[in-house]
């Protein structure tokens, strides 16, 4: 039976979470025949591969395990793309899971869907307080196909909401950076030049776990991997520049990319602002990054000022009131990334 969906589970030392992740895909056997779940074990040192194989043994038509040397999140996605057989492709990280009821609905809807991008609502789950918050897209109608331009002017679709037609990834040789954090933005952005239609389903599929101190999106994680975020940000500048210089450049897609890169600039600024007020070397690094961002694209640079009042203030006063504005920004960063 042909698969409607391939779900790739990037997995590195996630034995604590993997049972919950894989259990969330267990449903009626008829539906389970319609999708596959590939656990990509990224050189784990714990029982990640063993747990995955238990599911593969019990449900061989649905679950597979691929073990490989450690290469980072991007390498697991690349591995998944190479091995996917489903009509559509979705990434669910090994410490996250899906809302089974809505996942089943998504799988069945994909049978009659042909859009290059499909997106849904999702939940953020705050692990420290056992609370979930819905992330909804009320501006879009359920079961509706849109031109990409109509979606692009409203939102930047996050990885957790996104399902991509597998042929877009395979036929266009989409490859994500390896041995680097924060490459989910590459996964979302690299297929954009090849997307014409986008379908929205009013479902809450992805359960995105937050508030783990070990996560790359925690404050400590961002600080530890600041150079990776910097690398991805500049890589996206390069991607945007190459796209707008091509003969197939489309204004709506270019604007979409600009918005996403502006958000990366804002996040990079927030990472710098999360360091102590007394770290003046960090201030120099921040100013150098800001200078280079402006040099690479004055238009995107200005857009990031429009979207971020804190950046706008720092730039207005040429970082002269750095300590005060940094303190306010760090407080905001803690509140929005806890």
Short mmCIF file of C-alpha atoms in Angstrom, two decimals:
data_model
loop_
_atom_site.label_atom_id
_atom_site.label_comp_id
_atom_site.label_asym_id
_atom_site.label_seq_id
_atom_site.Cartn_x
_atom_site.Cartn_y
_atom_site.Cartn_z
CA UNK A 1 0.00 0.00 0.00
CA UNK A 2 1.36 3.45 -0.91
CA UNK A 3 2.06 5.72 2.06
CA UNK A 4 0.36 9.09 2.33
CA UNK A 5 2.82 10.45 4.85
CA UNK A 6 6.36 9.91 6.09
CA UNK A 7 7.04 11.20 9.60
CA UNK A 8 10.71 11.55 10.47
CA UNK A 9 11.67 11.52 14.15
CA UNK A 10 15.13 13.13 14.65
CA UNK A 11 16.37 11.34 17.76
CA UNK A 12 19.44 11.88 19.88
CA UNK A 13 19.45 10.51 23.44
CA UNK A 14 15.68 10.83 23.79
CA UNK A 15 14.97 7.61 25.66
CA UNK A 16 13.11 9.64 28.30
CA UNK A 17 10.58 10.88 25.76
CA UNK A 18 10.53 8.45 22.84
CA UNK A 19 7.84 6.09 24.13
CA UNK A 20 5.42 9.01 24.46
CA UNK A 21 6.41 10.22 20.99
CA UNK A 22 5.91 6.87 19.27
CA UNK A 23 2.81 5.93 21.27
CA UNK A 24 1.13 9.02 19.88
CA UNK A 25 1.21 7.47 16.40
CA UNK A 26 -0.57 4.29 17.50
CA UNK A 27 -4.11 4.30 16.15
CA UNK A 28 -6.36 1.97 14.16
CA UNK A 29 -4.39 -0.45 12.01
CA UNK A 30 -6.06 0.66 8.77
CA UNK A 31 -4.82 4.22 9.26
CA UNK A 32 -1.39 3.03 10.37
CA UNK A 33 -0.97 1.37 6.98
CA UNK A 34 -1.27 4.79 5.37
CA UNK A 35 1.80 6.37 6.98
CA UNK A 36 5.33 5.50 8.05
CA UNK A 37 7.37 6.72 11.01
CA UNK A 38 11.15 6.72 10.59
CA UNK A 39 13.12 7.04 13.82
CA UNK A 40 16.49 8.45 12.78
CA UNK A 41 18.86 7.60 15.63
CA UNK A 42 21.60 10.22 15.41
CA UNK A 43 24.35 8.27 17.16
CA UNK A 44 22.55 8.12 20.50
CA UNK A 45 24.43 6.79 23.54
CA UNK A 46 21.28 5.69 25.38
CA UNK A 47 18.40 3.30 24.54
CA UNK A 48 16.89 5.47 21.80
CA UNK A 49 17.53 2.91 19.03
CA UNK A 50 16.39 0.01 21.20
CA UNK A 51 13.07 1.69 21.97
CA UNK A 52 12.54 2.50 18.31
CA UNK A 53 13.21 -1.11 17.31
CA UNK A 54 10.58 -2.34 19.76
CA UNK A 55 7.96 -0.39 17.82
CA UNK A 56 9.40 -1.49 14.48
CA UNK A 57 9.16 -5.12 15.58
CA UNK A 58 5.57 -4.72 16.75
CA UNK A 59 4.35 -2.56 13.84
CA UNK A 60 6.71 -3.33 10.93
CA UNK A 61 4.39 -1.77 8.35
CA UNK A 62 4.56 1.59 10.11
CA UNK A 63 7.80 2.04 12.07
CA UNK A 64 11.40 1.96 10.88
CA UNK A 65 14.67 2.75 12.66
CA UNK A 66 17.75 4.09 10.93
CA UNK A 67 20.86 4.40 13.09
CA UNK A 68 23.72 6.57 11.89
CA UNK A 69 26.72 8.52 13.11
CA UNK A 70 25.96 11.78 14.88
CA UNK A 71 25.50 14.60 12.41
CA UNK A 72 22.99 16.92 14.03
CA UNK A 73 19.35 17.76 13.43
CA UNK A 74 19.85 18.64 9.78
CA UNK A 75 21.52 15.33 9.03
CA UNK A 76 18.54 13.42 10.44
CA UNK A 77 16.16 15.39 8.20
CA UNK A 78 18.40 14.75 5.19
CA UNK A 79 18.44 11.05 6.02
CA UNK A 80 14.66 11.08 6.33
CA UNK A 81 14.23 12.79 2.96
CA UNK A 82 16.45 10.20 1.26
CA UNK A 83 14.50 7.30 2.75
CA UNK A 84 10.95 8.68 2.68
CA UNK A 85 8.33 6.87 0.60
CA UNK A 86 5.26 8.87 1.64
CA UNK A 87 3.41 11.36 -0.54
CA UNK A 88 3.97 13.97 2.17
CA UNK A 89 6.77 14.55 4.68
CA UNK A 90 6.67 15.79 8.27
CA UNK A 91 9.27 16.23 11.00
CA UNK A 92 8.39 15.52 14.65
CA UNK A 93 11.32 15.86 17.05
CA UNK A 94 12.07 12.96 19.35
CA UNK A 95 11.07 14.87 22.50
CA UNK A 96 7.77 16.06 21.00
CA UNK A 97 4.68 14.11 19.97
CA UNK A 98 1.40 14.41 18.07
CA UNK A 99 -2.23 14.80 19.04
CA UNK A 100 -3.33 11.38 17.81
CA UNK A 101 -6.92 12.27 16.99
CA UNK A 102 -6.01 15.20 14.77
CA UNK A 103 -3.00 13.41 13.32
CA UNK A 104 -5.29 10.66 12.02
CA UNK A 105 -7.53 13.29 10.45
CA UNK A 106 -4.51 14.89 8.78
CA UNK A 107 -3.34 11.59 7.31
CA UNK A 108 -6.74 10.90 5.79
CA UNK A 109 -7.06 14.43 4.40
CA UNK A 110 -3.73 14.12 2.61
CA UNK A 111 -5.23 11.51 0.31
CA UNK A 112 -7.14 14.24 -1.55
CA UNK A 113 -4.58 17.02 -1.19
CA UNK A 114 -2.01 18.11 -3.77
CA UNK A 115 -0.63 21.40 -2.38
CA UNK A 116 3.13 21.59 -1.95
CA UNK A 117 2.69 22.93 1.61
CA UNK A 118 0.08 21.85 4.13
CA UNK A 119 -0.11 23.52 7.51
CA UNK A 120 -2.15 23.12 10.67
CA UNK A 121 -2.47 24.60 14.14
CA UNK A 122 -0.38 23.10 16.93
CA UNK A 123 0.08 23.13 20.70
CA UNK A 124 2.98 24.44 22.73
CA UNK A 125 3.37 22.28 25.84
CA UNK A 126 5.17 23.85 28.80
CA UNK A 127 6.86 20.95 30.52
CA UNK A 128 7.64 22.78 33.76
CA UNK A 129 4.01 23.59 34.58
CA UNK A 130 2.20 20.82 32.66
CA UNK A 131 0.29 23.34 30.56
CA UNK A 132 -0.46 23.56 26.87
CA UNK A 133 -1.27 26.58 24.73
CA UNK A 134 -2.89 26.45 21.32
CA UNK A 135 -1.15 28.21 18.45
CA UNK A 136 -3.93 28.92 15.97
CA UNK A 137 -4.21 30.50 12.53
CA UNK A 138 -7.76 31.89 12.61
CA UNK A 139 -7.21 34.04 9.52
CA UNK A 140 -7.32 30.92 7.36
CA UNK A 141 -10.33 28.78 6.44
CA UNK A 142 -10.42 25.07 7.14
CA UNK A 143 -9.93 22.68 4.21
CA UNK A 144 -8.97 25.56 1.95
CA UNK A 145 -6.23 25.73 -0.67
CA UNK A 146 -4.51 29.11 -1.08
CA UNK A 147 -2.01 30.59 -3.46
CA UNK A 148 1.30 30.80 -1.65
CA UNK A 149 1.27 34.60 -1.97
CA UNK A 150 -1.95 34.84 0.05
CA UNK A 151 -0.41 32.86 2.92
CA UNK A 152 3.00 34.51 2.69
CA UNK A 153 1.64 37.98 3.43
CA UNK A 154 0.05 36.72 6.67
CA UNK A 155 2.52 34.39 8.41
CA UNK A 156 5.88 32.63 8.34
CA UNK A 157 4.90 28.97 8.70
CA UNK A 158 6.85 27.30 11.54
CA UNK A 159 8.19 23.76 11.25
CA UNK A 160 5.70 22.46 13.82
CA UNK A 161 2.78 23.50 11.64
CA UNK A 162 4.22 22.30 8.36
CA UNK A 163 3.83 19.22 6.18
CA UNK A 164 5.67 19.25 2.83
CA UNK A 165 5.03 17.30 -0.34
CA UNK A 166 7.91 14.81 -0.47
CA UNK A 167 8.50 15.29 -4.19
CA UNK A 168 9.34 18.96 -3.55
CA UNK A 169 12.15 17.89 -1.23
CA UNK A 170 13.44 15.01 -3.35
CA UNK A 171 13.11 16.49 -6.84
CA UNK A 172 14.80 19.75 -5.88
CA UNK A 173 17.61 18.17 -3.85
CA UNK A 174 16.75 20.00 -0.64
CA UNK A 175 19.66 19.51 1.77
CA UNK A 176 19.81 20.97 5.28
CA UNK A 177 23.04 22.08 7.02
CA UNK A 178 24.53 19.36 9.22
CA UNK A 179 26.27 19.57 12.59
CA UNK A 180 24.40 22.79 13.32
CA UNK A 181 21.45 23.81 15.51
CA UNK A 182 18.47 25.95 14.42
CA UNK A 183 18.29 24.50 10.92
CA UNK A 184 14.50 24.15 11.12
CA UNK A 185 14.34 27.53 9.38
CA UNK A 186 16.28 26.04 6.46
CA UNK A 187 13.84 23.13 6.31
CA UNK A 188 10.95 25.60 6.11
CA UNK A 189 12.59 28.05 3.71
CA UNK A 190 14.60 26.03 1.20
CA UNK A 191 11.49 24.56 -0.51
CA UNK A 192 9.76 27.98 -0.82
CA UNK A 193 10.89 28.66 -4.42
CA UNK A 194 9.05 25.50 -5.47
CA UNK A 195 5.79 26.10 -3.60
CA UNK A 196 2.72 27.35 -5.46
CA UNK A 197 -0.23 26.13 -3.39
CA UNK A 198 -0.77 25.88 0.36
CA UNK A 199 -3.63 24.08 2.13
CA UNK A 200 -4.74 24.80 5.68
CA UNK A 201 -6.48 22.27 7.93
CA UNK A 202 -8.01 23.48 11.18
CA UNK A 203 -6.41 20.72 13.24
CA UNK A 204 -4.00 20.73 16.19
CA UNK A 205 -1.48 18.08 15.22
CA UNK A 206 1.96 18.83 16.66
CA UNK A 207 2.67 18.89 20.41
CA UNK A 208 5.75 21.10 20.83
CA UNK A 209 7.48 20.62 24.18
CA UNK A 210 8.99 23.74 25.74
CA UNK A 211 10.60 24.82 29.04
CA UNK A 212 13.32 22.17 29.13
CA UNK A 213 16.60 23.78 30.19
CA UNK A 214 18.50 21.38 27.91
CA UNK A 215 16.67 22.55 24.78
CA UNK A 216 18.47 24.57 22.13
CA UNK A 217 15.61 27.11 22.33
CA UNK A 218 16.11 27.70 26.06
CA UNK A 219 18.13 30.76 27.11
CA UNK A 220 21.11 28.59 28.03
CA UNK A 221 20.73 26.66 24.77
CA UNK A 222 20.69 29.84 22.70
CA UNK A 223 23.78 31.14 24.51
CA UNK A 224 25.64 27.84 24.12
CA UNK A 225 24.87 27.61 20.42
CA UNK A 226 24.90 31.31 19.54
CA UNK A 227 27.38 30.76 16.72
CA UNK A 228 25.08 28.17 15.14
CA UNK A 229 22.21 30.63 15.13
CA UNK A 230 24.54 33.22 13.63
CA UNK A 231 25.61 30.74 10.95
CA UNK A 232 22.04 29.91 9.99
CA UNK A 233 21.07 33.59 9.92
CA UNK A 234 23.86 34.49 7.51
CA UNK A 235 23.16 31.36 5.46
CA UNK A 236 19.60 32.57 4.99
CA UNK A 237 20.87 35.96 3.84
CA UNK A 238 22.86 34.09 1.18
CA UNK A 239 19.84 32.02 0.22
CA UNK A 240 17.71 35.16 -0.14
CA UNK A 241 20.35 36.94 -2.21
CA UNK A 242 20.70 33.96 -4.56
CA UNK A 243 16.94 33.69 -4.92
CA UNK A 244 16.24 37.32 -5.79
CA UNK A 245 19.05 37.26 -8.35
CA UNK A 246 17.55 34.26 -10.15
CA UNK A 247 15.29 34.56 -13.18
CA UNK A 248 12.52 32.73 -11.30
CA UNK A 249 12.33 35.17 -8.38
CA UNK A 250 8.81 35.97 -7.20
CA UNK A 251 8.03 39.08 -5.16
CA UNK A 252 5.68 37.32 -2.72
CA UNK A 253 8.25 34.63 -2.00
CA UNK A 254 11.00 37.20 -1.66
CA UNK A 255 8.89 39.15 0.86
CA UNK A 256 8.21 35.93 2.76
CA UNK A 257 11.95 35.28 3.01
CA UNK A 258 12.61 38.84 4.15
CA UNK A 259 10.09 38.48 6.96
CA UNK A 260 11.59 35.21 8.15
CA UNK A 261 15.15 36.60 8.06
CA UNK A 262 14.04 39.72 9.93
CA UNK A 263 12.74 37.40 12.65
CA UNK A 264 16.14 35.66 12.74
CA UNK A 265 17.83 39.05 13.23
CA UNK A 266 15.47 39.82 16.10
CA UNK A 267 16.16 36.45 17.73
CA UNK A 268 19.91 36.89 17.32
CA UNK A 269 19.62 40.30 18.98
CA UNK A 270 17.61 38.75 21.80
CA UNK A 271 20.33 36.15 22.35
CA UNK A 272 22.96 38.88 22.67
CA UNK A 273 20.62 40.72 25.03
CA UNK A 274 20.28 37.66 27.27
CA UNK A 275 23.86 38.04 28.51
CA UNK A 276 24.73 40.04 31.68
CA UNK A 277 24.72 43.84 31.45
CA UNK A 278 28.40 43.95 32.36
CA UNK A 279 29.51 41.90 29.33
CA UNK A 280 30.84 44.67 27.14
CA UNK A 281 32.57 42.23 24.79
CA UNK A 282 29.14 40.86 24.04
CA UNK A 283 28.02 44.40 23.23
CA UNK A 284 30.80 44.63 20.63
CA UNK A 285 29.73 41.31 19.10
CA UNK A 286 26.14 42.52 18.99
CA UNK A 287 27.12 45.76 17.27
CA UNK A 288 29.28 43.92 14.74
CA UNK A 289 26.43 41.55 13.90
CA UNK A 290 24.06 44.49 13.56
CA UNK A 291 26.48 46.28 11.23
CA UNK A 292 26.89 43.22 9.04
CA UNK A 293 23.13 42.59 8.86
CA UNK A 294 22.63 46.14 7.61
CA UNK A 295 25.40 45.71 5.08
CA UNK A 296 23.94 42.44 3.76
CA UNK A 297 20.44 43.83 3.27
CA UNK A 298 19.41 47.34 4.32
CA UNK A 299 15.82 46.41 3.46
CA UNK A 300 15.67 43.40 5.78
CA UNK A 301 17.58 45.35 8.42
CA UNK A 302 14.95 48.09 8.34
CA UNK A 303 12.17 45.51 8.47
CA UNK A 304 13.66 44.05 11.67
CA UNK A 305 13.52 47.56 13.19
CA UNK A 306 9.86 47.84 12.25
CA UNK A 307 9.13 44.48 13.87
CA UNK A 308 11.24 45.02 17.03
CA UNK A 309 10.96 48.14 19.17
CA UNK A 310 14.03 47.16 21.17
CA UNK A 311 16.23 46.91 18.10
CA UNK A 312 14.81 50.19 16.87
CA UNK A 313 15.79 51.90 20.14
CA UNK A 314 19.28 50.41 20.20
CA UNK A 315 19.90 51.57 16.65
CA UNK A 316 18.36 54.99 17.17
CA UNK A 317 20.80 55.75 19.98
CA UNK A 318 23.70 53.86 18.35
CA UNK A 319 23.79 51.41 21.28
CA UNK A 320 24.59 54.26 23.72
CA UNK A 321 21.89 53.17 26.18
CA UNK A 322 22.82 49.56 25.69
CA UNK A 323 22.69 48.46 29.32
CA UNK A 324 19.19 49.79 29.99
CA UNK A 325 17.66 48.54 26.77
CA UNK A 326 19.51 45.24 27.07
CA UNK A 327 18.07 44.70 30.57
CA UNK A 328 14.53 45.28 29.30
CA UNK A 329 15.14 43.00 26.33
CA UNK A 330 16.60 40.23 28.48
CA UNK A 331 13.54 40.33 30.75
CA UNK A 332 11.25 40.06 27.74
CA UNK A 333 13.36 37.22 26.32
CA UNK A 334 13.06 35.23 29.55
CA UNK A 335 9.29 35.71 29.63
CA UNK A 336 8.74 34.66 26.00
CA UNK A 337 11.24 31.77 25.84
CA UNK A 338 10.73 30.04 29.15
#
